[in-house]
mmCIF file of C-alpha atoms in Angstrom:
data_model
loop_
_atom_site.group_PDB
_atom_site.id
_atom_site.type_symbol
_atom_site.label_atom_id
_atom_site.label_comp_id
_atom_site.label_asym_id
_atom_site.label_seq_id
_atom_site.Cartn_x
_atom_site.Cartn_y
_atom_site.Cartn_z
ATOM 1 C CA UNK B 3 125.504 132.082 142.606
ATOM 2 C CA UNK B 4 122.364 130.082 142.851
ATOM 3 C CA UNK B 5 120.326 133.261 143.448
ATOM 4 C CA UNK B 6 121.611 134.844 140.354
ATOM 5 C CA UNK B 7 120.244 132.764 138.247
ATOM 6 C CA UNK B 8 116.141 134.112 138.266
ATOM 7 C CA UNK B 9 117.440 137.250 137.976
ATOM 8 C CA UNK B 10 119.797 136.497 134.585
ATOM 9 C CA UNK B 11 116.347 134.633 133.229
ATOM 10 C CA UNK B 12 114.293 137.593 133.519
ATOM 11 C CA UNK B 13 117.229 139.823 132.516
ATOM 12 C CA UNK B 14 116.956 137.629 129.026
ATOM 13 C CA UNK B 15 113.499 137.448 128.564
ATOM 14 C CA UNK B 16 113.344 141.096 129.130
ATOM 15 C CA UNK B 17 115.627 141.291 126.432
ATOM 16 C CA UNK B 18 113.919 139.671 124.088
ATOM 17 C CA UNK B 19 116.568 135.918 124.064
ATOM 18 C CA UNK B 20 113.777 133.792 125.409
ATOM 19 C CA UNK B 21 112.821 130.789 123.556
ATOM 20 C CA UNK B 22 111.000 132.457 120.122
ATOM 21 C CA UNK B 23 107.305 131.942 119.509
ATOM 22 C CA UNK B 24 106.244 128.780 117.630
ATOM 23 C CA UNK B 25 106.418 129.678 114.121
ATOM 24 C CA UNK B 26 102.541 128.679 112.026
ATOM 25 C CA UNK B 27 102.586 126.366 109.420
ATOM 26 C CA UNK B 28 102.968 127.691 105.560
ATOM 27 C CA UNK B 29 100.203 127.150 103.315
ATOM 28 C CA UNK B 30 102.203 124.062 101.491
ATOM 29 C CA UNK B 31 102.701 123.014 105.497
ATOM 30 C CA UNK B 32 99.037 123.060 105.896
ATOM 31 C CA UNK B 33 98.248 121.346 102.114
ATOM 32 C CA UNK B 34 100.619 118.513 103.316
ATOM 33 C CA UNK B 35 99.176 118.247 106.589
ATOM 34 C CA UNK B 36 95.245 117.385 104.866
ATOM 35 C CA UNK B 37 96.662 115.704 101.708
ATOM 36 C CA UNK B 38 94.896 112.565 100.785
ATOM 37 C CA UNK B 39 96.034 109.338 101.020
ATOM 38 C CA UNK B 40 94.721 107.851 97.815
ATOM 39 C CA UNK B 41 93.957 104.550 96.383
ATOM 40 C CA UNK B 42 94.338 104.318 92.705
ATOM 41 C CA UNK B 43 92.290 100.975 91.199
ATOM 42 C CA UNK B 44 94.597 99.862 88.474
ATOM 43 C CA UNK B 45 93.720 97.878 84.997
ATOM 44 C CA UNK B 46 96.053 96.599 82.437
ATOM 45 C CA UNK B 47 94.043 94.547 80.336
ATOM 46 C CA UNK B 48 93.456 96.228 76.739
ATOM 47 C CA UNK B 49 95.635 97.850 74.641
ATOM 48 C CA UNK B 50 94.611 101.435 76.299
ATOM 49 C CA UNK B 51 95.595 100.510 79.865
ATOM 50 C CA UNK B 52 99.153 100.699 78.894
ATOM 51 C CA UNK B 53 99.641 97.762 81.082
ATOM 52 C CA UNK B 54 98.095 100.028 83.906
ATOM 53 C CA UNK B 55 100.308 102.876 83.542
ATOM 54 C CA UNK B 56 97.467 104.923 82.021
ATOM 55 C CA UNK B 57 95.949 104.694 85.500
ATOM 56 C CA UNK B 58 98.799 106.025 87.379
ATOM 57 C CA UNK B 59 98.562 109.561 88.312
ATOM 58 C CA UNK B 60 101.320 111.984 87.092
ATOM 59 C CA UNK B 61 102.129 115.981 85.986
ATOM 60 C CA UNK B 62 100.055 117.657 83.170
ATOM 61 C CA UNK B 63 103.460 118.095 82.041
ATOM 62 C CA UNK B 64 104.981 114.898 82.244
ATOM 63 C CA UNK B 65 106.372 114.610 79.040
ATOM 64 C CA UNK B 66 108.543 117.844 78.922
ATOM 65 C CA UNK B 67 105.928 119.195 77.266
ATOM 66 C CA UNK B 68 102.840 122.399 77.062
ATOM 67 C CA UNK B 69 101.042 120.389 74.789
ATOM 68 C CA UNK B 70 98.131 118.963 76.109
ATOM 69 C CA UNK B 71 96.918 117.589 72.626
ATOM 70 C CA UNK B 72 99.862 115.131 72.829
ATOM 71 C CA UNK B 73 99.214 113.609 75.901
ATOM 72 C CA UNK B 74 97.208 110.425 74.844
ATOM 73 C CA UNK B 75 100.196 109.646 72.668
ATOM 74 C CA UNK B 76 103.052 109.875 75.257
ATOM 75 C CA UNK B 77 101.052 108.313 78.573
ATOM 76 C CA UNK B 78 103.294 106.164 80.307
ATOM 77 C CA UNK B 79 106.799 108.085 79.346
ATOM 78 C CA UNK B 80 106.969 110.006 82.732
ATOM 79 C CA UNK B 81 104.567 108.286 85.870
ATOM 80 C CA UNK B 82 106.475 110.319 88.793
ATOM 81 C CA UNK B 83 103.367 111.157 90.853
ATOM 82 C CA UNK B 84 102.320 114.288 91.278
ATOM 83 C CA UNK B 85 98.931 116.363 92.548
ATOM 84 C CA UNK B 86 98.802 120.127 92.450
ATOM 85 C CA UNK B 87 96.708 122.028 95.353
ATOM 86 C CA UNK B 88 95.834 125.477 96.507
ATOM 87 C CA UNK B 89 95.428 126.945 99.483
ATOM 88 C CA UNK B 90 92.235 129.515 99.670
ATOM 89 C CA UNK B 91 91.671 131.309 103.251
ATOM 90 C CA UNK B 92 89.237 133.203 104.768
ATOM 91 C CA UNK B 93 89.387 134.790 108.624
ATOM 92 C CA UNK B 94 87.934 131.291 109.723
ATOM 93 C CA UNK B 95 88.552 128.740 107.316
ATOM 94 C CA UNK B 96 90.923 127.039 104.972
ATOM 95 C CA UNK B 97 89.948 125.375 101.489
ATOM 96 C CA UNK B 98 92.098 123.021 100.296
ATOM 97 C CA UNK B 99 91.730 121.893 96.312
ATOM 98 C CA UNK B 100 93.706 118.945 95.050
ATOM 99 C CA UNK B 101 93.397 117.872 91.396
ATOM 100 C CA UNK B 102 94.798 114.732 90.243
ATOM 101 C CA UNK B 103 95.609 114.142 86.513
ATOM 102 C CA UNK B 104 96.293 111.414 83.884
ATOM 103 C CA UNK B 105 96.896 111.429 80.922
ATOM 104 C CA UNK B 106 94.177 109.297 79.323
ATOM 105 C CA UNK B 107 90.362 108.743 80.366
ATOM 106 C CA UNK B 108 90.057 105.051 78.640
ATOM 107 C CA UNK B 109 88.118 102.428 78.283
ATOM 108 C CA UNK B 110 88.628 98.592 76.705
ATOM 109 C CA UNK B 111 85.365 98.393 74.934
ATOM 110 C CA UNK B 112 83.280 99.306 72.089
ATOM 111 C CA UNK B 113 79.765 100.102 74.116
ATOM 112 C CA UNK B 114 78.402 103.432 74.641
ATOM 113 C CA UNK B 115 81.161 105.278 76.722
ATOM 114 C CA UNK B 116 83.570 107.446 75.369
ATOM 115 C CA UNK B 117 87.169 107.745 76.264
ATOM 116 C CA UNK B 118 89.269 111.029 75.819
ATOM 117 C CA UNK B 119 93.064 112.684 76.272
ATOM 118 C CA UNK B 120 93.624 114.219 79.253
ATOM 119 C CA UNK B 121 91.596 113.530 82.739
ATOM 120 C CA UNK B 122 91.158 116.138 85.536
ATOM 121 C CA UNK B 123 89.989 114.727 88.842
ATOM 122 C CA UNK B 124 89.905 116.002 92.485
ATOM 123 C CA UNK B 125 88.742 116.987 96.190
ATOM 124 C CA UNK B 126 87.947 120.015 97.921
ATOM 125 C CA UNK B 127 88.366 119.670 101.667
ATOM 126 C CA UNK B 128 87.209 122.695 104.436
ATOM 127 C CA UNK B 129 89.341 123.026 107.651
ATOM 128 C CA UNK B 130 87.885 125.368 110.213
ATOM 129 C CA UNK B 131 90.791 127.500 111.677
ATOM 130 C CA UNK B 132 90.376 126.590 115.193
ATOM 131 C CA UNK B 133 93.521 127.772 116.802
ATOM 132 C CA UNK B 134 95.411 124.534 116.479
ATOM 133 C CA UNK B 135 98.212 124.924 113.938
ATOM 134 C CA UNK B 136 95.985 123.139 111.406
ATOM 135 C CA UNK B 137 93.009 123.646 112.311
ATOM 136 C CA UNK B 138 89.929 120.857 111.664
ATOM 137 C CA UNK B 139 88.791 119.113 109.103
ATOM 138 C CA UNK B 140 84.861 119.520 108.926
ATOM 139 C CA UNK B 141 84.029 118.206 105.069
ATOM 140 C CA UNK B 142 84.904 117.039 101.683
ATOM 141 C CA UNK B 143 83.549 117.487 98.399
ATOM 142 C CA UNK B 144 84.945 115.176 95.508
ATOM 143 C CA UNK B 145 84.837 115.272 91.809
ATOM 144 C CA UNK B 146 83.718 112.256 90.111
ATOM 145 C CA UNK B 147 83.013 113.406 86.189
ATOM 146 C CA UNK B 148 80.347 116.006 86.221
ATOM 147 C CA UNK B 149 79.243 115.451 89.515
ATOM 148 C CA UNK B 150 80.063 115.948 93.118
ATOM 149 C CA UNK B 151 79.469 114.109 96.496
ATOM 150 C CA UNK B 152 80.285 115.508 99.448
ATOM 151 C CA UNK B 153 81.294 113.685 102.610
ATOM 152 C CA UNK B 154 82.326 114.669 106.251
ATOM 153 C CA UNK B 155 84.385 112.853 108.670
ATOM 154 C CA UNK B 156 82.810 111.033 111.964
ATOM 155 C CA UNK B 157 84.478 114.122 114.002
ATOM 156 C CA UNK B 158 82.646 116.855 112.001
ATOM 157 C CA UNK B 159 79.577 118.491 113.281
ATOM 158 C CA UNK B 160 78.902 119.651 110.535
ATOM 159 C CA UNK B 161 75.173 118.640 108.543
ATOM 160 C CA UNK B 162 73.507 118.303 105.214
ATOM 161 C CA UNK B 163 72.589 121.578 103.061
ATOM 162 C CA UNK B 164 71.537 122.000 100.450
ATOM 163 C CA UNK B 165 72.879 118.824 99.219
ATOM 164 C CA UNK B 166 73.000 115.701 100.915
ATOM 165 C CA UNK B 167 76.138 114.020 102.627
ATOM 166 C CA UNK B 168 77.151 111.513 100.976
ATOM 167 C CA UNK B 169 79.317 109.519 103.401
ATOM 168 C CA UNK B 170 81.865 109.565 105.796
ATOM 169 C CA UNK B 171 85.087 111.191 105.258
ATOM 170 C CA UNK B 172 87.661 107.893 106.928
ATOM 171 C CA UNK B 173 91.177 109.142 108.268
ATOM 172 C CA UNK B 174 94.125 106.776 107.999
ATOM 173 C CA UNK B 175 97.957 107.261 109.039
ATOM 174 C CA UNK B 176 100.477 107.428 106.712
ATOM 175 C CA UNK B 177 104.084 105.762 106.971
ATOM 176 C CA UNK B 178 105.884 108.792 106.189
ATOM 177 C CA UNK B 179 104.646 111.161 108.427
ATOM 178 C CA UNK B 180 102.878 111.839 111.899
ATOM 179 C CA UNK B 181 99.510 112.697 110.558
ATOM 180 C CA UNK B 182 96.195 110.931 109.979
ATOM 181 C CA UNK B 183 95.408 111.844 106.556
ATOM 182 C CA UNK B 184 91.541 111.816 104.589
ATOM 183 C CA UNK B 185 91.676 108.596 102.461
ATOM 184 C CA UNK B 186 89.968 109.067 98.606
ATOM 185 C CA UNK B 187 90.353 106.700 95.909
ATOM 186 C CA UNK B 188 90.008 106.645 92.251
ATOM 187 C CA UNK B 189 88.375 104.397 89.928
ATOM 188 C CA UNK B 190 89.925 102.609 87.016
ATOM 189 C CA UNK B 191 89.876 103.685 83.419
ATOM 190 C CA UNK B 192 87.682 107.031 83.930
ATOM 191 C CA UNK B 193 89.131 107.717 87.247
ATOM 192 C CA UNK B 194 86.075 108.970 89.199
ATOM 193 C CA UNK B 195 87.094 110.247 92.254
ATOM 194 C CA UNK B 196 84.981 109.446 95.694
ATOM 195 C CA UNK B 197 85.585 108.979 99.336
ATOM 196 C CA UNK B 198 87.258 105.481 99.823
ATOM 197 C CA UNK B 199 85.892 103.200 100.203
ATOM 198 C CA UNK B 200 82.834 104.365 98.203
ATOM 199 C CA UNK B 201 85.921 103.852 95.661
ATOM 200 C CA UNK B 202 88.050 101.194 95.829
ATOM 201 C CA UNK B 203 91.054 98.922 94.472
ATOM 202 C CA UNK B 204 90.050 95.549 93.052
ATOM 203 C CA UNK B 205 92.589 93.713 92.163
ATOM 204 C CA UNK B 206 95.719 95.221 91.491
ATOM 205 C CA UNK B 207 96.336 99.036 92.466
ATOM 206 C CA UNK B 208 98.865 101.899 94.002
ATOM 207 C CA UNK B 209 98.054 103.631 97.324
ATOM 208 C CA UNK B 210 99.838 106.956 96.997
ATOM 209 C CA UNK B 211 101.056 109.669 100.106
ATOM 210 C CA UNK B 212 101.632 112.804 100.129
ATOM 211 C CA UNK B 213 105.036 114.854 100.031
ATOM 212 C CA UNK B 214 106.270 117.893 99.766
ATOM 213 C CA UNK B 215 109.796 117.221 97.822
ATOM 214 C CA UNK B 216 109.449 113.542 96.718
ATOM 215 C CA UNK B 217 107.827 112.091 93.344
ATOM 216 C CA UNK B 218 107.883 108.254 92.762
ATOM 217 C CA UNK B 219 106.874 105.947 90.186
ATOM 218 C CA UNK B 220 104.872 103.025 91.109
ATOM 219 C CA UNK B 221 107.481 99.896 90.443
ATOM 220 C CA UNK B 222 104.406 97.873 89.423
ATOM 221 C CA UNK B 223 100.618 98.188 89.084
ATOM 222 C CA UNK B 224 100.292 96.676 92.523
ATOM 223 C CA UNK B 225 102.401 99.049 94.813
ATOM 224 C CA UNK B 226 101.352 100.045 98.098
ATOM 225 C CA UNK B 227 103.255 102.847 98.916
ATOM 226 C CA UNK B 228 104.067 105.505 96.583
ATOM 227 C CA UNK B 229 104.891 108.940 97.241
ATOM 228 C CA UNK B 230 103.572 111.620 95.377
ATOM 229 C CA UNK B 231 104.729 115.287 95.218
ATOM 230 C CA UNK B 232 102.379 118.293 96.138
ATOM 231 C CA UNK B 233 102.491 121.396 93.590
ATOM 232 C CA UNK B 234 101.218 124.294 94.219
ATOM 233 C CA UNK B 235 98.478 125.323 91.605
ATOM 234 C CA UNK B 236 99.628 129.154 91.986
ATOM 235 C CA UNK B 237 103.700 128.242 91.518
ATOM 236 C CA UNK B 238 105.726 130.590 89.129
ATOM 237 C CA UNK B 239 104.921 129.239 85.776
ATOM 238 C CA UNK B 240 102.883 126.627 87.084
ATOM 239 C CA UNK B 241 99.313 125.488 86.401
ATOM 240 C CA UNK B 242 97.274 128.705 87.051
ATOM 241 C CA UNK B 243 100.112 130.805 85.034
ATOM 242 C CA UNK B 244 99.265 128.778 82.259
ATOM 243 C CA UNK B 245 95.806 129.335 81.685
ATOM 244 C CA UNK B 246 95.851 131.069 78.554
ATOM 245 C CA UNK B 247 98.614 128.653 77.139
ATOM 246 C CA UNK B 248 96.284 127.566 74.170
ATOM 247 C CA UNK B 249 98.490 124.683 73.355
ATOM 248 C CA UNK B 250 97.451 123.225 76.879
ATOM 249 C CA UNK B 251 94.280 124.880 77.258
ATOM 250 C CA UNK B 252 91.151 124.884 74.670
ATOM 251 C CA UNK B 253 89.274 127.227 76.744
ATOM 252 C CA UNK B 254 89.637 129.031 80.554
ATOM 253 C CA UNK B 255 89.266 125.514 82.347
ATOM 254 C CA UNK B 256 89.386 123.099 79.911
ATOM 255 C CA UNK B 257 92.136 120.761 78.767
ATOM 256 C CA UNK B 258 93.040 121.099 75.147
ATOM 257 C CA UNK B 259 92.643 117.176 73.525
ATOM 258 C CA UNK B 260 92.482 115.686 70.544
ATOM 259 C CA UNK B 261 91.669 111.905 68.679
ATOM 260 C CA UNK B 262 95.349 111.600 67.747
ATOM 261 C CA UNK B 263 97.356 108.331 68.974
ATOM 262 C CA UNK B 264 94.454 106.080 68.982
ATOM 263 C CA UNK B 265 91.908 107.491 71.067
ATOM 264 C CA UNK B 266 89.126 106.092 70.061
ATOM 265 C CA UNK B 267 90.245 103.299 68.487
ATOM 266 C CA UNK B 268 88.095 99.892 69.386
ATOM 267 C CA UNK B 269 85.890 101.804 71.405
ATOM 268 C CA UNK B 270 82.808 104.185 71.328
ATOM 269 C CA UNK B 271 84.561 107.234 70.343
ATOM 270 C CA UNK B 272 86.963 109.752 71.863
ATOM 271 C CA UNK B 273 85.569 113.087 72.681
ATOM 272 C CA UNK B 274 87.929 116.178 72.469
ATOM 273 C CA UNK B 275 88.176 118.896 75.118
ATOM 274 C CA UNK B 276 86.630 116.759 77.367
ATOM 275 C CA UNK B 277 88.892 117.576 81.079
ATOM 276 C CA UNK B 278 88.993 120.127 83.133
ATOM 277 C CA UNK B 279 91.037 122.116 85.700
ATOM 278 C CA UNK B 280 89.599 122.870 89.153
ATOM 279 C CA UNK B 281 88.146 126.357 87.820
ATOM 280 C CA UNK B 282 86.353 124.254 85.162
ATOM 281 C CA UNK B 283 84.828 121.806 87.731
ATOM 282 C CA UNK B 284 80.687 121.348 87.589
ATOM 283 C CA UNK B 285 77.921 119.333 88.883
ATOM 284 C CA UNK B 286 75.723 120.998 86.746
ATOM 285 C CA UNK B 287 72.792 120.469 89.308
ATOM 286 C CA UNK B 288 73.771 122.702 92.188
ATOM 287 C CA UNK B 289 73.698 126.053 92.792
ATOM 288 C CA UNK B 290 77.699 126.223 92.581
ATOM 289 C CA UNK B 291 78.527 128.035 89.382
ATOM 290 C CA UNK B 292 81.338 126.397 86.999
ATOM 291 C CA UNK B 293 84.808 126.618 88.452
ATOM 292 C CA UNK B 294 83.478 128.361 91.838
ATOM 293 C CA UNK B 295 84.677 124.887 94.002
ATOM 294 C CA UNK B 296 87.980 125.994 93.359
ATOM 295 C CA UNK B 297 87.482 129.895 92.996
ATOM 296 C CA UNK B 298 84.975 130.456 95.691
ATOM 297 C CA UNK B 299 84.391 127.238 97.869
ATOM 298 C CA UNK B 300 83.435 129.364 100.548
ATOM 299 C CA UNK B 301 79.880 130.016 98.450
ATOM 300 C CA UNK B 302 80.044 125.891 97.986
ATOM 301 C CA UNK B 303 80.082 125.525 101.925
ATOM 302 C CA UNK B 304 77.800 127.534 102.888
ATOM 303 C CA UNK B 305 75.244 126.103 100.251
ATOM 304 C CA UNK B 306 76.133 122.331 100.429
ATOM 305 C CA UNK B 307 76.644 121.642 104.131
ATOM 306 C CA UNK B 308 74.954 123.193 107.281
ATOM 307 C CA UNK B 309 78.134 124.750 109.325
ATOM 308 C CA UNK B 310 78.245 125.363 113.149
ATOM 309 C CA UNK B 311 80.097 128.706 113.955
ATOM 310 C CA UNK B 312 80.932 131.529 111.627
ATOM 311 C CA UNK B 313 81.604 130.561 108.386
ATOM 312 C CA UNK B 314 83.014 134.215 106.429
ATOM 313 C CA UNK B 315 82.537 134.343 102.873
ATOM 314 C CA UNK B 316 85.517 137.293 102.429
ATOM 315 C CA UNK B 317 88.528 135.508 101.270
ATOM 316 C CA UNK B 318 92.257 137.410 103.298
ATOM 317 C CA UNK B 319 93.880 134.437 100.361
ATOM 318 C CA UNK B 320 92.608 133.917 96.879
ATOM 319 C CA UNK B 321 94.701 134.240 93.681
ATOM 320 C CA UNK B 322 91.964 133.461 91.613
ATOM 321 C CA UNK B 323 90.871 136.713 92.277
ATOM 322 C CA UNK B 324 93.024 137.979 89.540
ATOM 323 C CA UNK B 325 90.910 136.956 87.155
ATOM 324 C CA UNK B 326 87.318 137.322 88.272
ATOM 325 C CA UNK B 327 85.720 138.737 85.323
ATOM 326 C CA UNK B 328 86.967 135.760 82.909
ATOM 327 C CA UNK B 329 85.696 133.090 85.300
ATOM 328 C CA UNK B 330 82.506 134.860 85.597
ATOM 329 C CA UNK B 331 82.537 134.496 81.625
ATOM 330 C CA UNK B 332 83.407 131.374 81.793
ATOM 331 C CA UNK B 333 80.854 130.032 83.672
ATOM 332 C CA UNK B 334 78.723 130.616 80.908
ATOM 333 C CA UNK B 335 80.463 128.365 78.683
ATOM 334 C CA UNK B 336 78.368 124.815 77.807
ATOM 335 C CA UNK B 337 79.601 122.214 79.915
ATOM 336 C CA UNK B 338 82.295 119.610 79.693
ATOM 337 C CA UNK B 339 81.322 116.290 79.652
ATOM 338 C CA UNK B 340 84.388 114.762 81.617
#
C-alpha cells in the first residue's frame, strides 16, 4: 500500500486537487497592510476644542448628514474614526492616498489665523510591486495645509528630486495586527499632517490603527489605542460618487463651509470653502498640478523623488480617470487656503 501512495499524489495533482495557489491580496488588503498608525495631538482648552473632540478624526458624514455647511455646528455628535483611501496601480507600483477629516479647523485665539468648517488632511505613500504580496514601501508625501513634505523610510533607496526629503518615514507595530505600519501624526487645532515625530502629541492625545470593519470612539482625549475604519474613496455612494453633491461640495475638490455655529467667534475670522478632498490637494510650489497627488501620483514620484528601477507612468487602476477633463479644469481654479 505504501507504494501507492506517490502514485495517488501525482494522480491528484494531475487532476488539478493539489493545494490551490496563494490567493493576492485585494486592494482594501493592501490599503490595510500600509495604513498609518497615527498620532492625533489633542486640545480641549477653549470653547472650540469641544473638550478635544474637535480634534478627533471622524466621517465627512458623521452626522447622518450630505451637508457639509453644517458640520462646524454638529462636531462632536458622531467621533467613530474613520479615514477613506484609494488604491491607484500601475504595472510596478501602488499609490496609496489616505485623507483624514474633522469637522472643524479651530483655533482658541483672536491673532492672525483663521479657523474654518470642515478640515481635509492626508498622506500619499508609493509601494514598489516587488513580488512580495505587498510589495515595498519606498516614500511618503504628507499634506500639511497647502504644502507637502515628503519623507522615505530608512529601507528605501530611493533619493531627493526635485524636492527635497524631508525626513524619515519610522515604522511601528500595531497591536491588532502582524504588520509594521508608517507612523504620521497630526497637529492640534489645524491638524497639519507630517511624518511623526516631525508631529507629535503633547500632552494629551489618541494614537489611532487601522481596520478594515471596526470604528471606535476615543473614550477620552488621552486614549492610546483606537481603531479606526478604512473606506474606500471609490465605494458605491461614497466620497468620489459625491463630488458633484453641491450641498457637500462648493467646487470639484473643495469642501462646501460656512461661518454658521460660531466659527469665527473670538478669533481672527472663519474662512469659508477653505478644505479640500485629495483631488483638491496643492503645494502650490511644485510642479504637481492641483489634485494630481491623488489623481496622478505617479507624475508626483517621478518629479519629487529620484526612483531606482522602472517607475511606469500608465496607470492598469485609476477611477479618477472618469473624470479627467473636470480635474484638468479644475486645476485652474485659485487655490484653497486650507
Amino acid at each position: 500500500m505504501r507504494k501507492l501512495v506517490p502514485i495517488v499524489a501525482g494522480a491528484l495533482i494531475a487532476a488539478g486537487l493539489a493545494t490551490p495557489a496563494h490567493a493576492a491580496p485585494s486592494r482594501a488588503e493592501i490599503a490595510l497592510r500600509w495604513a498609518p498608525i497615527h498620532y492625533q495631538d489633542v486640545d480641549a482648552t477653549g470653547s472650540h476644542a469641544l473638550s478635544g473632540k474637535s480634534d478627533y478624526i471622524t466621517r465627512y458624514d458623521f452626522d447622518g448628514n450630505l451637508n457639509g455647511r453644517d458640520n462646524w455646528d454638529n462636531t462632536g455628535t458622531n467621533t467613530d474614526a474613520a479615514v477613506y483611501y484609494s488604491v491607484l496601480e500601475t504595472s510596478t507600483h501602488y499609490y496609496l492616498t489616505y485623507l483624514f477629516f474633522h469637522p472643524r479647523d479651530w483655533i482658541d485665539h483672536p491673532f492672525f489665523e483663521t479657523e474654518h468648517e470642515n478640515d481635509g488632511e492626508g498622506v500619499l505613500e508609493i509601494v514598489a510591486k516587488d513580488g512580495s504580496d505587498y510589495g515595498s514601501l519606498k516614500a511618503a508625501v504628507t499634506v500639511a495645509h497647502s504644502d507637502f513634505f515628503s519623507y522615505k523610510p530608512t529601507a528605501s533607496d530611493w533619493a531627493n528630486g526635485s524636492e527635497t526629503i524631508d525626513g524619515t518615514l519610522q515604522l511601528q507595530s500595531s497591536p491588532h495586527d502582524s504588520f509594521q505600519h508608517p507612523v504620521t501624526a497630526q497637529e492640534r487645532g489645524g491638524h497639519g499632517l507630517k511624518a511623526y515625530p516631525q508631529y507629535n502629541i503633547n500632552g494629551d492625545g489618541i494614537v489611532y490603527y487601522p481596520s478594515l470593519s471596526v470604528s471606535e470612539s476615543p473614550s477620552s482625549t488621552n486614549d492610546r489605542d483606537v481603531r479606526y475604519r478604512l473606506i474606500d474613496v471609490f465605494a458605491d455612494g461614497g466620497l468620489w460618487a459625491q463630488r458633484n453633491t453641491t450641498s457637500l461640495f462648493a467646487s470639484l475638490g473643495t469642501f462646501a463651509g460656512d461661518n454658521t455655529g460660531g466659527c469665527g467667534t473670538g478669533t481672527y475670522a472663519c474662512g469659508t470653502n477653505s478644505a479640500n478632498a485629495p483631488w483638491g490637494w496643492d503645494d502650490g510650489n511644485d510642479a504637481v498640478a492641483r489634485g494630481e497627488i491623488a489623481t496622478d501620483p505617479a507624475k508626483l514620484a517621478a518629479s519629487y523623488f529620484s526612483a531606482t528601477g522602472t517607475l511606469s507612468r500608465a496607470y492598469t487602476h485609476n477611477p479618477y480617470s472618469v473624470a479627467a477633463t473636470a480635474l484638468r479644469a479644475a486645476q485652474n481654479q485659485p487655490p484653497t487656503i486650507d
